[in-house]
Amino acid sequence: MLQIPYLRDHREIAIKALTTKKLPHAAQTLDALFKLDDERRRVLTLCEHNQATLNQQAKAVGLAMKNGLPQEAEKIKGEVAVLKEQTAALGAQVQALEGEIHQQLVRLPNLPHKSVPEGNGPDQNEVVLLSDPNAENIQRPQPHWDLATQYRLIDFELGVKVTGAGFPVYTGQGAKIQRALIQYFLDFNTAAGYTEIQPPILINEDSGFGTGQLPDKEGQMYFVTEDRLYLAPTAEVPVTNLYRDLLLQENDLPILNTAYTPCFRREAGSYGKDVRGLNRLHQFDKVEIVQIVHPDQSYAILEVMKNHVAQLVTSLGMPFRILRLCGGDMGFASALTYDFEIWSAGQGRWLEISSVSNFESFQTNRLRLRFKEKESGKNRLAHSLNGSALALPRILAALLEFYQEEDGIRIPDALLPYTGFTKITRPSP
RNA sequence: GGUGAGAUGGGUGAGUGGCUGAAACCAACAGUUUGCUAAACUGUCGUACGGGAAACUGUACCGAGGGUUCGAAUCCCUCUCUCACCGCCA
């Protein structure tokens, strides 16, 4: 959530930034907001002034009673009645205005960082790294869904029976390699200083609000009606919300967490080649990294996180690229996002496997996550960042395709300690 | 699910209708002393939102939301959570 004082002080920049983020009528929206806020302050001042008078009168009553002047006390009580009513009305007005301002403020997306390219969609994302200039010429004969079925790694039909489309069942070496990937990713992250967390996977409404999924993105999350809980779409939600409503000391920062969780997304409206095989699922596994940092360092740390994920992807030996997302393709809460895409050699397309973002204070403002700055003694909002390290299904898809050979699927070296086998072999008929 | 007890500042915890925004202690911060560290002593020290160039000042906040009252941390109602015991259960 953005802050009105900042928006007031940087009106032109904010308008430009919101326009980059594809918010229509940014100038009018902001000016309307400022006007509401002016009104709020005007009424608030009146209201507080009245309240100060009332407080004084209440004291006077107490004093009169103490001095044995009950008729004096009664007189003041009579005088106060009208003012009290007026003040209550003003208070209600302030509340209404605050509600309206909040509603509008909550709908504003985060302001993109100045390095974010303008653009409407994926075509205008900027490629900042291509691990292998020859990547797109790498072709493999079979797509992962054929391999997964042949080698009996994943049973899509069985998942349909148990739950529905988009809920695959991993079996045998398929299940094992999933577990190996999860463990490898977690080990890689903890070795870099991240503390492993096992968070709840169901989240409440406050948590959904804190990281920016709610309101407006209800449609993306599964909802448990009976208990009013959402299934987490990413570990980002429970892990970041661990720090909701906190006042930290400056030297508590930075906080580094990593978590493996299943993730649940409704993905309403997806179809065609995008949902084939492992490309897009309703339930999938992901290992996430989250950092809570000092605001002055968040962009330096974003680069560190980007490099961390790049190392992890590199260690799997498959071609990938890193994109700086353009304004039109970025998420609601993000100020700067790097997407990682891996080359799917059996499909001949890029698949997103990680998204590393700096949210600046957009989430922490909603979370009321602050720290006491040593030098100034002031409380400042921390910055939050997160990224996938990594999302499993598309990694598995690319891996099966890339490492397919005549007699099986080779396991990349980095995973060998975790799988216990060097090759996925054809099951006996 | 049932019964009972609770929820106070960064933390522990006092406070049962008016000079209490809140004792005390711990932590934190600044200083004094000491050869560094430590200890001791002194001082500062809640948050948010208004007004003000600033010094400063107003209002609100004692789990959340309502109510009673001239006045509520304190009394009443509802809800949430925590703890204990019972029930159920991996």
Coordinates of C-alpha atoms (C1' of nucleotides) in Angstrom, one line a residue:
Chain A
M1 CA 0.0 0.0 0.0
L2 CA 1.3 3.4 -0.9
Q3 CA 1.5 6.3 1.5
I4 CA -0.3 9.6 0.8
P5 CA 2.4 11.9 2.2
Y6 CA 4.9 10.4 -0.3
L7 CA 2.4 10.6 -3.1
R8 CA 1.8 14.3 -2.3
D9 CA 5.5 15.1 -2.3
H10 CA 6.2 13.2 -5.5
R11 CA 3.0 13.8 -7.5
E12 CA 4.6 13.9 -10.9
I13 CA 6.8 10.9 -10.4
A14 CA 3.9 8.9 -9.0
I15 CA 1.6 9.7 -11.9
K16 CA 4.3 8.6 -14.3
A17 CA 5.0 5.5 -12.4
L18 CA 1.4 4.5 -12.0
T19 CA 0.9 5.0 -15.7
T20 CA 3.8 2.7 -16.4
K21 CA 2.0 0.2 -14.2
K22 CA -1.0 0.6 -16.5
L23 CA -3.2 2.4 -14.1
P24 CA -5.7 4.5 -16.1
H25 CA -6.3 8.1 -15.2
A26 CA -3.5 8.2 -12.7
A27 CA -3.5 12.0 -12.3
Q28 CA -7.3 12.2 -11.7
T29 CA -7.2 9.3 -9.3
L30 CA -4.4 10.8 -7.3
D31 CA -5.9 14.3 -7.2
A32 CA -9.3 12.9 -6.1
L33 CA -7.4 11.0 -3.3
F34 CA -5.6 14.2 -2.2
K35 CA -8.9 16.0 -2.1
L36 CA -10.5 13.4 0.1
D37 CA -7.5 13.5 2.4
D38 CA -7.7 17.3 2.6
E39 CA -11.3 17.0 3.7
R40 CA -10.4 14.3 6.1
R41 CA -7.8 16.5 7.8
R42 CA -10.2 19.4 7.9
V43 CA -12.9 17.4 9.7
L44 CA -10.4 15.7 11.9
T45 CA -9.0 19.0 13.2
L46 CA -12.5 20.2 14.0
C47 CA -13.4 17.0 15.7
E48 CA -10.2 16.9 17.8
H49 CA -10.7 20.5 18.8
N50 CA -14.2 19.7 20.1
Q51 CA -12.9 16.6 21.9
A52 CA -10.3 18.7 23.7
T53 CA -13.1 21.0 24.9
L54 CA -15.1 18.0 26.1
N55 CA -12.1 16.6 27.9
Q56 CA -11.7 19.9 29.7
Q57 CA -15.3 20.0 30.7
A58 CA -15.2 16.4 32.0
K59 CA -12.4 17.4 34.2
A60 CA -14.3 20.5 35.4
V61 CA -17.2 18.2 36.4
G62 CA -14.9 16.0 38.4
L63 CA -13.4 19.0 40.1
A64 CA -16.8 20.5 40.9
M65 CA -17.9 17.2 42.5
K66 CA -14.8 17.1 44.5
N67 CA -15.3 20.6 45.8
G68 CA -18.9 19.7 46.8
L69 CA -20.6 21.8 44.1
P70 CA -23.1 19.3 42.6
Q71 CA -25.3 22.0 41.0
E72 CA -22.2 23.4 39.2
A73 CA -21.4 19.9 37.9
E74 CA -25.0 19.4 36.7
K75 CA -24.8 22.7 34.8
I76 CA -21.7 21.7 32.9
K77 CA -23.2 18.4 32.1
G78 CA -26.2 20.2 30.4
E79 CA -23.9 22.4 28.4
V80 CA -21.8 19.6 27.1
A81 CA -24.6 17.5 25.6
V82 CA -24.9 19.4 22.3
L83 CA -21.2 19.6 21.7
K84 CA -20.9 15.9 22.4
E85 CA -23.5 15.1 19.7
Q86 CA -21.7 17.3 17.2
T87 CA -18.4 15.7 17.9
A88 CA -19.8 12.2 17.5
A89 CA -21.1 13.3 14.1
L90 CA -17.7 14.7 13.1
G91 CA -16.1 11.5 14.3
A92 CA -18.4 9.4 12.1
Q93 CA -17.5 11.7 9.2
V94 CA -13.8 11.2 9.7
Q95 CA -14.3 7.4 9.8
A96 CA -16.3 7.4 6.6
L97 CA -13.6 9.5 4.9
E98 CA -10.8 7.2 6.2
G99 CA -12.7 4.2 4.9
E100 CA -13.1 5.7 1.5
I101 CA -9.4 6.8 1.3
H102 CA -8.3 3.3 2.4
Q103 CA -10.4 1.6 -0.2
Q104 CA -8.9 3.8 -3.0
L105 CA -5.4 3.5 -1.6
V106 CA -5.5 -0.2 -1.5
R107 CA -6.3 -0.4 -5.2
L108 CA -3.2 1.5 -6.2
P109 CA -0.4 -0.8 -7.5
N110 CA 3.1 -0.2 -6.2
L111 CA 5.2 2.3 -8.1
P112 CA 7.8 0.7 -10.3
H113 CA 11.5 1.4 -9.8
K114 CA 12.9 3.9 -12.3
S115 CA 14.8 1.2 -14.1
V116 CA 11.6 -0.6 -15.0
P117 CA 11.0 -0.5 -18.8
E118 CA 7.7 0.7 -20.1
G119 CA 5.6 -1.8 -21.9
N120 CA 2.3 -3.6 -22.1
G121 CA 3.2 -7.2 -21.9
P122 CA 5.7 -10.0 -22.1
D123 CA 7.1 -8.8 -25.4
Q124 CA 8.5 -5.7 -23.9
N125 CA 10.4 -7.4 -21.0
E126 CA 14.1 -6.8 -21.1
V127 CA 16.5 -9.7 -21.3
V128 CA 19.3 -9.0 -18.9
L129 CA 21.0 -12.4 -19.1
L130 CA 21.0 -15.3 -21.5
S131 CA 23.0 -18.2 -20.2
D132 CA 23.5 -19.7 -23.6
P133 CA 23.1 -17.7 -26.8
N134 CA 22.3 -20.9 -28.6
A135 CA 19.6 -21.9 -26.2
E136 CA 16.6 -21.5 -28.6
N137 CA 18.2 -23.9 -31.1
I138 CA 18.4 -26.7 -28.6
Q139 CA 15.7 -29.2 -29.5
R140 CA 14.8 -32.5 -28.0
P141 CA 12.4 -35.1 -29.5
Q142 CA 9.9 -35.6 -26.7
P143 CA 7.9 -33.2 -24.5
H144 CA 7.9 -33.9 -20.8
W145 CA 4.4 -35.1 -20.6
D146 CA 5.2 -38.0 -23.0
L147 CA 8.4 -38.8 -21.0
A148 CA 6.6 -38.6 -17.7
T149 CA 4.0 -41.1 -18.9
Q150 CA 6.6 -43.5 -20.5
Y151 CA 8.8 -43.6 -17.5
R152 CA 5.8 -43.7 -15.2
L153 CA 6.9 -40.6 -13.3
I154 CA 3.7 -38.7 -13.3
D155 CA 0.1 -39.9 -13.6
F156 CA -2.1 -37.1 -14.8
E157 CA -5.2 -39.2 -15.1
L158 CA -5.0 -40.5 -11.6
G159 CA -4.9 -36.9 -10.3
V160 CA -8.0 -36.2 -12.3
K161 CA -9.7 -39.1 -10.6
V162 CA -8.7 -38.1 -7.1
T163 CA -9.1 -34.3 -7.5
G164 CA -9.3 -32.9 -11.0
A165 CA -7.2 -31.5 -13.8
G166 CA -4.0 -29.8 -12.6
F167 CA -3.4 -32.1 -9.7
P168 CA -0.8 -34.6 -10.9
V169 CA 0.2 -37.7 -9.0
Y170 CA 4.0 -38.3 -8.9
T171 CA 5.0 -41.9 -8.7
G172 CA 8.2 -43.9 -8.2
Q173 CA 11.3 -42.1 -9.5
G174 CA 9.1 -39.1 -10.3
A175 CA 8.2 -38.7 -6.6
K176 CA 11.8 -39.3 -5.6
I177 CA 13.1 -36.6 -8.0
Q178 CA 10.6 -34.1 -6.6
R179 CA 11.8 -34.8 -3.1
A180 CA 15.4 -34.6 -4.3
L181 CA 14.8 -31.2 -5.9
I182 CA 13.1 -29.8 -2.8
Q183 CA 15.9 -30.9 -0.6
Y184 CA 18.6 -29.7 -2.9
F185 CA 17.0 -26.3 -3.1
L186 CA 16.5 -26.0 0.6
D187 CA 20.1 -27.0 1.3
F188 CA 21.4 -24.5 -1.3
N189 CA 19.4 -21.7 0.3
T190 CA 20.3 -22.5 3.9
A191 CA 23.9 -22.7 2.9
A192 CA 23.6 -19.1 1.7
G193 CA 22.3 -18.1 5.1
Y194 CA 18.6 -18.5 4.8
T195 CA 16.8 -20.0 7.8
E196 CA 14.4 -22.8 6.9
I197 CA 10.8 -22.3 7.8
Q198 CA 7.8 -24.7 7.7
P199 CA 4.8 -22.3 7.7
P200 CA 1.1 -23.0 7.7
I201 CA -0.3 -23.5 4.2
L202 CA -3.7 -22.1 5.0
I203 CA -3.8 -18.4 5.6
N204 CA -6.3 -16.0 7.0
E205 CA -7.7 -12.8 5.5
D206 CA -5.2 -10.5 7.3
S207 CA -2.3 -12.4 5.9
G208 CA -3.8 -12.3 2.4
F209 CA -4.1 -8.5 2.8
G210 CA -0.6 -8.1 4.2
T211 CA 1.2 -9.4 1.1
G212 CA -1.2 -7.9 -1.3
Q213 CA -3.3 -10.9 -2.5
L214 CA -6.4 -9.4 -0.9
P215 CA -8.6 -7.7 -1.8
D216 CA -9.2 -8.2 -5.5
K217 CA -7.3 -11.5 -6.0
E218 CA -9.8 -13.7 -4.2
G219 CA -10.4 -15.4 -7.5
Q220 CA -6.9 -16.8 -7.7
M221 CA -7.0 -18.5 -4.3
Y222 CA -8.9 -21.5 -3.1
F223 CA -11.1 -20.6 -0.1
V224 CA -12.2 -22.9 2.7
T225 CA -15.7 -21.5 3.4
E226 CA -16.3 -23.1 6.7
D227 CA -13.3 -21.6 8.4
R228 CA -12.7 -18.5 6.2
L229 CA -9.2 -19.6 5.3
Y230 CA -7.4 -19.4 2.0
L231 CA -4.9 -22.0 0.6
A232 CA -1.6 -20.2 0.2
P233 CA -0.8 -19.5 -3.4
T234 CA 2.9 -19.2 -2.5
A235 CA 5.0 -19.5 0.7
E236 CA 5.6 -15.8 0.4
V237 CA 2.3 -15.2 2.1
P238 CA 2.7 -17.2 5.3
V239 CA 6.4 -16.5 5.6
T240 CA 6.2 -12.7 5.1
N241 CA 3.3 -12.5 7.4
L242 CA 5.4 -14.1 10.2
Y243 CA 6.6 -10.5 10.6
R244 CA 3.3 -8.7 10.5
D245 CA 2.7 -6.1 13.2
L246 CA 6.3 -5.9 14.4
L247 CA 8.7 -3.3 15.5
L248 CA 12.2 -4.7 15.0
Q249 CA 15.6 -3.3 16.0
E250 CA 17.8 -2.2 13.2
N251 CA 20.3 -5.0 13.8
D252 CA 17.6 -7.7 13.5
L253 CA 17.9 -6.9 9.8
P254 CA 18.3 -8.5 7.4
I255 CA 16.1 -11.5 8.0
L256 CA 16.5 -14.4 5.6
N257 CA 14.0 -17.2 5.3
T258 CA 13.4 -20.0 3.0
A259 CA 10.5 -22.4 2.9
Y260 CA 9.2 -25.3 0.9
T261 CA 5.4 -25.5 0.6
P262 CA 2.9 -26.8 -1.8
C263 CA 1.2 -23.9 -3.6
F264 CA -2.4 -23.7 -4.7
R265 CA -3.8 -21.6 -7.5
R266 CA -7.1 -21.7 -9.2
E267 CA -5.8 -20.4 -12.5
A268 CA -9.3 -19.7 -13.8
G269 CA -9.4 -19.0 -17.5
S270 CA -6.1 -20.8 -18.4
Y271 CA -6.2 -23.2 -21.3
G272 CA -4.4 -24.8 -24.3
K273 CA -0.7 -25.4 -24.4
D274 CA -0.2 -23.3 -21.3
V275 CA -1.7 -25.9 -19.1
R276 CA -0.4 -29.0 -20.9
G277 CA 1.6 -31.4 -18.7
L278 CA 3.4 -29.6 -15.9
N279 CA 3.2 -26.1 -17.5
R280 CA 0.5 -24.8 -15.2
L281 CA -1.0 -26.6 -12.2
H282 CA -3.5 -26.0 -9.5
Q283 CA -1.2 -27.6 -6.9
F284 CA 2.6 -27.4 -7.2
D285 CA 5.7 -27.4 -5.1
K286 CA 7.9 -24.4 -4.6
V287 CA 10.8 -23.4 -2.5
E288 CA 10.7 -19.7 -1.7
I289 CA 13.2 -17.2 -0.4
V290 CA 12.1 -14.2 1.6
Q291 CA 14.1 -11.3 3.0
I292 CA 13.1 -8.5 5.3
V293 CA 15.8 -5.8 4.9
H294 CA 16.8 -2.2 5.7
P295 CA 15.3 0.1 3.0
D296 CA 18.6 1.6 2.0
Q297 CA 19.9 -1.9 1.0
S298 CA 16.9 -3.5 -0.7
Y299 CA 18.1 -3.0 -4.3
A300 CA 21.6 -4.2 -3.5
I301 CA 20.0 -7.2 -1.9
L302 CA 17.7 -7.8 -4.8
E303 CA 20.8 -8.2 -7.0
V304 CA 22.2 -10.6 -4.5
M305 CA 19.0 -12.6 -4.5
K306 CA 19.0 -12.6 -8.3
N307 CA 22.5 -13.9 -8.4
H308 CA 21.7 -16.5 -5.8
V309 CA 18.9 -17.9 -7.9
A310 CA 21.0 -17.6 -11.1
Q311 CA 23.7 -19.8 -9.4
L312 CA 21.1 -22.3 -8.4
V313 CA 19.6 -22.6 -11.9
T314 CA 23.1 -22.7 -13.4
S315 CA 23.9 -25.7 -11.2
L316 CA 21.2 -27.7 -12.9
G317 CA 23.0 -27.3 -16.2
M318 CA 20.1 -26.1 -18.4
P319 CA 19.9 -23.0 -20.5
F320 CA 18.0 -20.1 -18.9
R321 CA 17.5 -16.4 -19.2
I322 CA 16.7 -13.5 -16.8
L323 CA 14.2 -10.8 -17.7
R324 CA 13.6 -7.5 -16.2
L325 CA 9.8 -7.2 -16.3
C326 CA 8.2 -4.2 -18.0
G327 CA 5.6 -2.1 -16.2
G328 CA 2.7 -3.8 -17.9
D329 CA 3.8 -7.3 -17.0
M330 CA 4.7 -6.7 -13.4
G331 CA 2.8 -7.8 -10.3
F332 CA 0.6 -5.5 -8.4
A333 CA 2.8 -5.2 -5.3
S334 CA 6.2 -5.2 -6.9
A335 CA 8.6 -2.3 -7.6
L336 CA 11.1 -4.3 -9.6
T337 CA 10.9 -7.9 -10.7
Y338 CA 13.3 -10.3 -12.4
D339 CA 11.8 -13.4 -14.0
F340 CA 13.8 -16.5 -14.6
E341 CA 12.9 -18.6 -17.5
I342 CA 14.2 -22.0 -18.4
W343 CA 14.4 -23.4 -21.9
S344 CA 12.0 -26.2 -22.5
A345 CA 13.8 -28.2 -25.2
G346 CA 10.9 -30.5 -25.9
Q347 CA 8.3 -27.8 -26.3
G348 CA 10.6 -25.2 -27.8
R349 CA 9.5 -22.4 -25.4
W350 CA 10.6 -20.6 -22.3
L351 CA 9.0 -21.5 -19.0
E352 CA 9.0 -19.2 -16.0
I353 CA 10.6 -20.9 -13.0
S354 CA 11.3 -18.0 -10.7
S355 CA 10.3 -14.4 -10.0
V356 CA 12.5 -12.3 -7.8
S357 CA 11.0 -9.0 -6.6
N358 CA 11.6 -6.0 -4.4
F359 CA 8.3 -4.8 -2.9
E360 CA 10.0 -1.9 -1.1
S361 CA 7.6 -0.8 1.6
F362 CA 4.4 -1.8 -0.3
Q363 CA 3.9 -5.0 1.7
T364 CA 5.5 -3.8 4.9
N365 CA 3.2 -0.8 5.1
R366 CA 0.2 -3.2 4.9
L367 CA 2.0 -5.5 7.4
R368 CA 2.9 -2.7 9.8
L369 CA 6.4 -4.1 9.7
R370 CA 8.8 -1.5 11.0
F371 CA 12.2 -1.2 12.6
K372 CA 13.8 1.4 14.9
E373 CA 16.6 3.1 13.0
K374 CA 19.6 3.5 15.3
E375 CA 20.9 6.8 14.0
S376 CA 17.6 8.8 13.8
G377 CA 15.7 6.9 16.5
K378 CA 12.8 6.9 14.0
N379 CA 10.6 4.0 13.1
R380 CA 10.8 3.2 9.5
L381 CA 9.1 0.6 7.3
A382 CA 11.4 -2.2 6.4
H383 CA 11.5 -3.5 2.8
S384 CA 10.5 -6.9 1.8
L385 CA 11.7 -9.1 -1.1
N386 CA 11.1 -12.6 -2.2
G387 CA 11.8 -15.0 -5.0
S388 CA 11.3 -18.6 -6.0
A389 CA 14.3 -20.8 -5.5
L390 CA 12.8 -22.6 -7.2
A391 CA 9.4 -23.6 -8.5
L392 CA 9.4 -27.4 -9.2
P393 CA 7.1 -28.4 -12.0
R394 CA 8.7 -26.5 -14.8
I395 CA 12.2 -27.3 -13.6
L396 CA 11.2 -30.9 -13.7
A397 CA 9.6 -30.5 -17.2
A398 CA 12.7 -28.8 -18.6
L399 CA 15.0 -31.4 -16.9
L400 CA 13.2 -34.4 -18.3
E401 CA 13.3 -32.9 -21.7
F402 CA 16.8 -31.6 -21.7
Y403 CA 18.4 -34.7 -20.2
Q404 CA 16.5 -37.3 -22.2
E405 CA 18.7 -39.9 -23.8
E406 CA 18.2 -43.2 -25.7
D407 CA 18.1 -45.3 -22.6
G408 CA 16.8 -43.0 -20.0
I409 CA 16.9 -39.6 -18.4
R410 CA 20.2 -38.5 -17.0
I411 CA 20.2 -36.8 -13.5
P412 CA 22.3 -33.6 -13.3
D413 CA 25.3 -33.9 -11.1
A414 CA 24.0 -31.5 -8.5
L415 CA 21.1 -33.7 -7.7
L416 CA 23.0 -37.0 -7.6
P417 CA 23.5 -36.9 -3.8
Y418 CA 19.8 -36.5 -3.4
T419 CA 18.3 -39.0 -5.9
G420 CA 20.6 -41.9 -5.2
F421 CA 20.3 -42.9 -8.9
T422 CA 22.1 -41.5 -11.9
K423 CA 19.5 -42.2 -14.4
I424 CA 15.7 -42.5 -14.7
T425 CA 15.2 -45.8 -16.4
R426 CA 12.4 -47.3 -18.4
P427 CA 10.1 -49.4 -16.3
S428 CA 9.8 -53.0 -17.2
P429 CA 6.6 -53.5 -19.2
Chain B
rG1 C1' -16.8 -29.2 21.3
rG2 C1' -17.5 -28.1 27.1
rU3 C1' -15.9 -25.4 31.6
rG4 C1' -12.7 -22.0 34.0
rA5 C1' -8.7 -18.1 34.0
rG6 C1' -6.5 -14.5 31.2
rA7 C1' -5.0 -10.5 27.1
rU8 C1' -1.7 -3.6 29.6
rG9 C1' 4.4 -0.2 26.0
rG10 C1' 10.2 -3.8 22.4
rG11 C1' 9.8 -7.7 26.9
rU12 C1' 8.2 -9.0 32.1
rG13 C1' 4.4 -6.9 34.9
rA14 C1' 1.4 -3.1 38.5
rG15 C1' -2.9 -0.6 38.1
rU16 C1' -10.8 -1.9 39.5
rG17 C1' -14.5 5.2 37.5
rG18 C1' -11.5 11.5 37.4
rC19 C1' -3.8 14.5 38.4
rU20 C1' -2.8 7.2 34.8
rG21 C1' -0.3 7.5 28.5
rA22 C1' 0.1 4.3 32.3
rA23 C1' 4.3 2.3 38.4
rA24 C1' 8.5 -0.9 38.7
rC25 C1' 12.0 -4.0 36.4
rC26 C1' 14.5 -5.7 31.9
rA27 C1' 16.0 -4.4 27.0
rA28 C1' 17.5 -0.2 24.0
rC29 C1' 19.9 4.7 23.5
rA30 C1' 23.2 8.9 25.4
rG31 C1' 26.7 10.3 29.1
rU32 C1' 30.2 9.6 33.6
rU33 C1' 33.8 6.4 35.7
rU34 C1' 37.4 2.3 34.4
rG35 C1' 43.3 0.1 30.6
rC36 C1' 39.6 -2.7 26.4
rU37 C1' 35.3 -5.9 27.3
rA38 C1' 32.2 -6.1 31.5
rA39 C1' 30.2 -3.8 35.7
rA40 C1' 28.4 0.5 38.4
rC41 C1' 26.1 5.3 38.3
rU42 C1' 23.2 9.4 35.8
rG43 C1' 19.8 10.7 32.0
rU44 C1' 16.5 9.6 27.8
rC45 C1' 13.1 6.2 26.2
rG46 C1' 5.4 3.9 23.5
rU47 C1' 2.7 4.3 18.7
rA48 C1' -0.3 6.6 15.1
rC49 C1' -2.7 10.8 13.1
rG50 C1' -3.5 16.3 13.2
rG51 C1' -1.7 21.7 14.0
rG52 C1' 3.1 24.4 13.9
rA53 C1' 9.2 26.8 10.4
rA54 C1' 10.5 25.1 15.1
rA55 C1' 10.3 24.8 20.4
rC56 C1' 6.0 22.7 21.2
rU57 C1' 1.0 21.2 21.1
rG58 C1' -4.0 18.5 20.2
rU59 C1' -6.5 13.8 19.6
rA60 C1' -6.7 8.6 19.8
rC61 C1' -4.8 3.9 21.4
rC62 C1' -4.2 -0.9 27.6
rG63 C1' -6.6 -8.0 22.4
rA64 C1' -10.8 -6.3 18.5
rG65 C1' -15.7 -4.1 18.0
rG66 C1' -20.0 -2.0 20.3
rG67 C1' -22.4 0.1 24.9
rU68 C1' -23.1 2.8 29.9
rU69 C1' -21.1 7.7 31.9
rC70 C1' -19.9 14.6 32.1
rG71 C1' -15.5 11.2 32.4
rA72 C1' -13.5 4.1 31.1
rA73 C1' -7.2 0.4 31.0
rU74 C1' -11.0 0.1 35.1
rC75 C1' -18.3 -1.3 34.5
rC76 C1' -21.6 -4.0 30.6
rC77 C1' -22.3 -6.9 25.8
rU78 C1' -20.2 -9.5 21.4
rC79 C1' -16.1 -11.5 19.1
rU80 C1' -10.9 -13.2 18.6
rC81 C1' -6.8 -15.3 20.7
rU82 C1' -3.8 -17.5 24.9
rC83 C1' -3.4 -20.8 29.1
rA84 C1' -5.5 -24.9 32.3
rC85 C1' -8.8 -29.1 32.8
rC86 C1' -12.4 -32.4 30.3
rG87 C1' -14.0 -34.7 25.5
rC88 C1' -12.2 -36.1 20.7
rC89 C1' -8.0 -37.3 17.8
rA90 C1' -2.7 -38.2 13.9

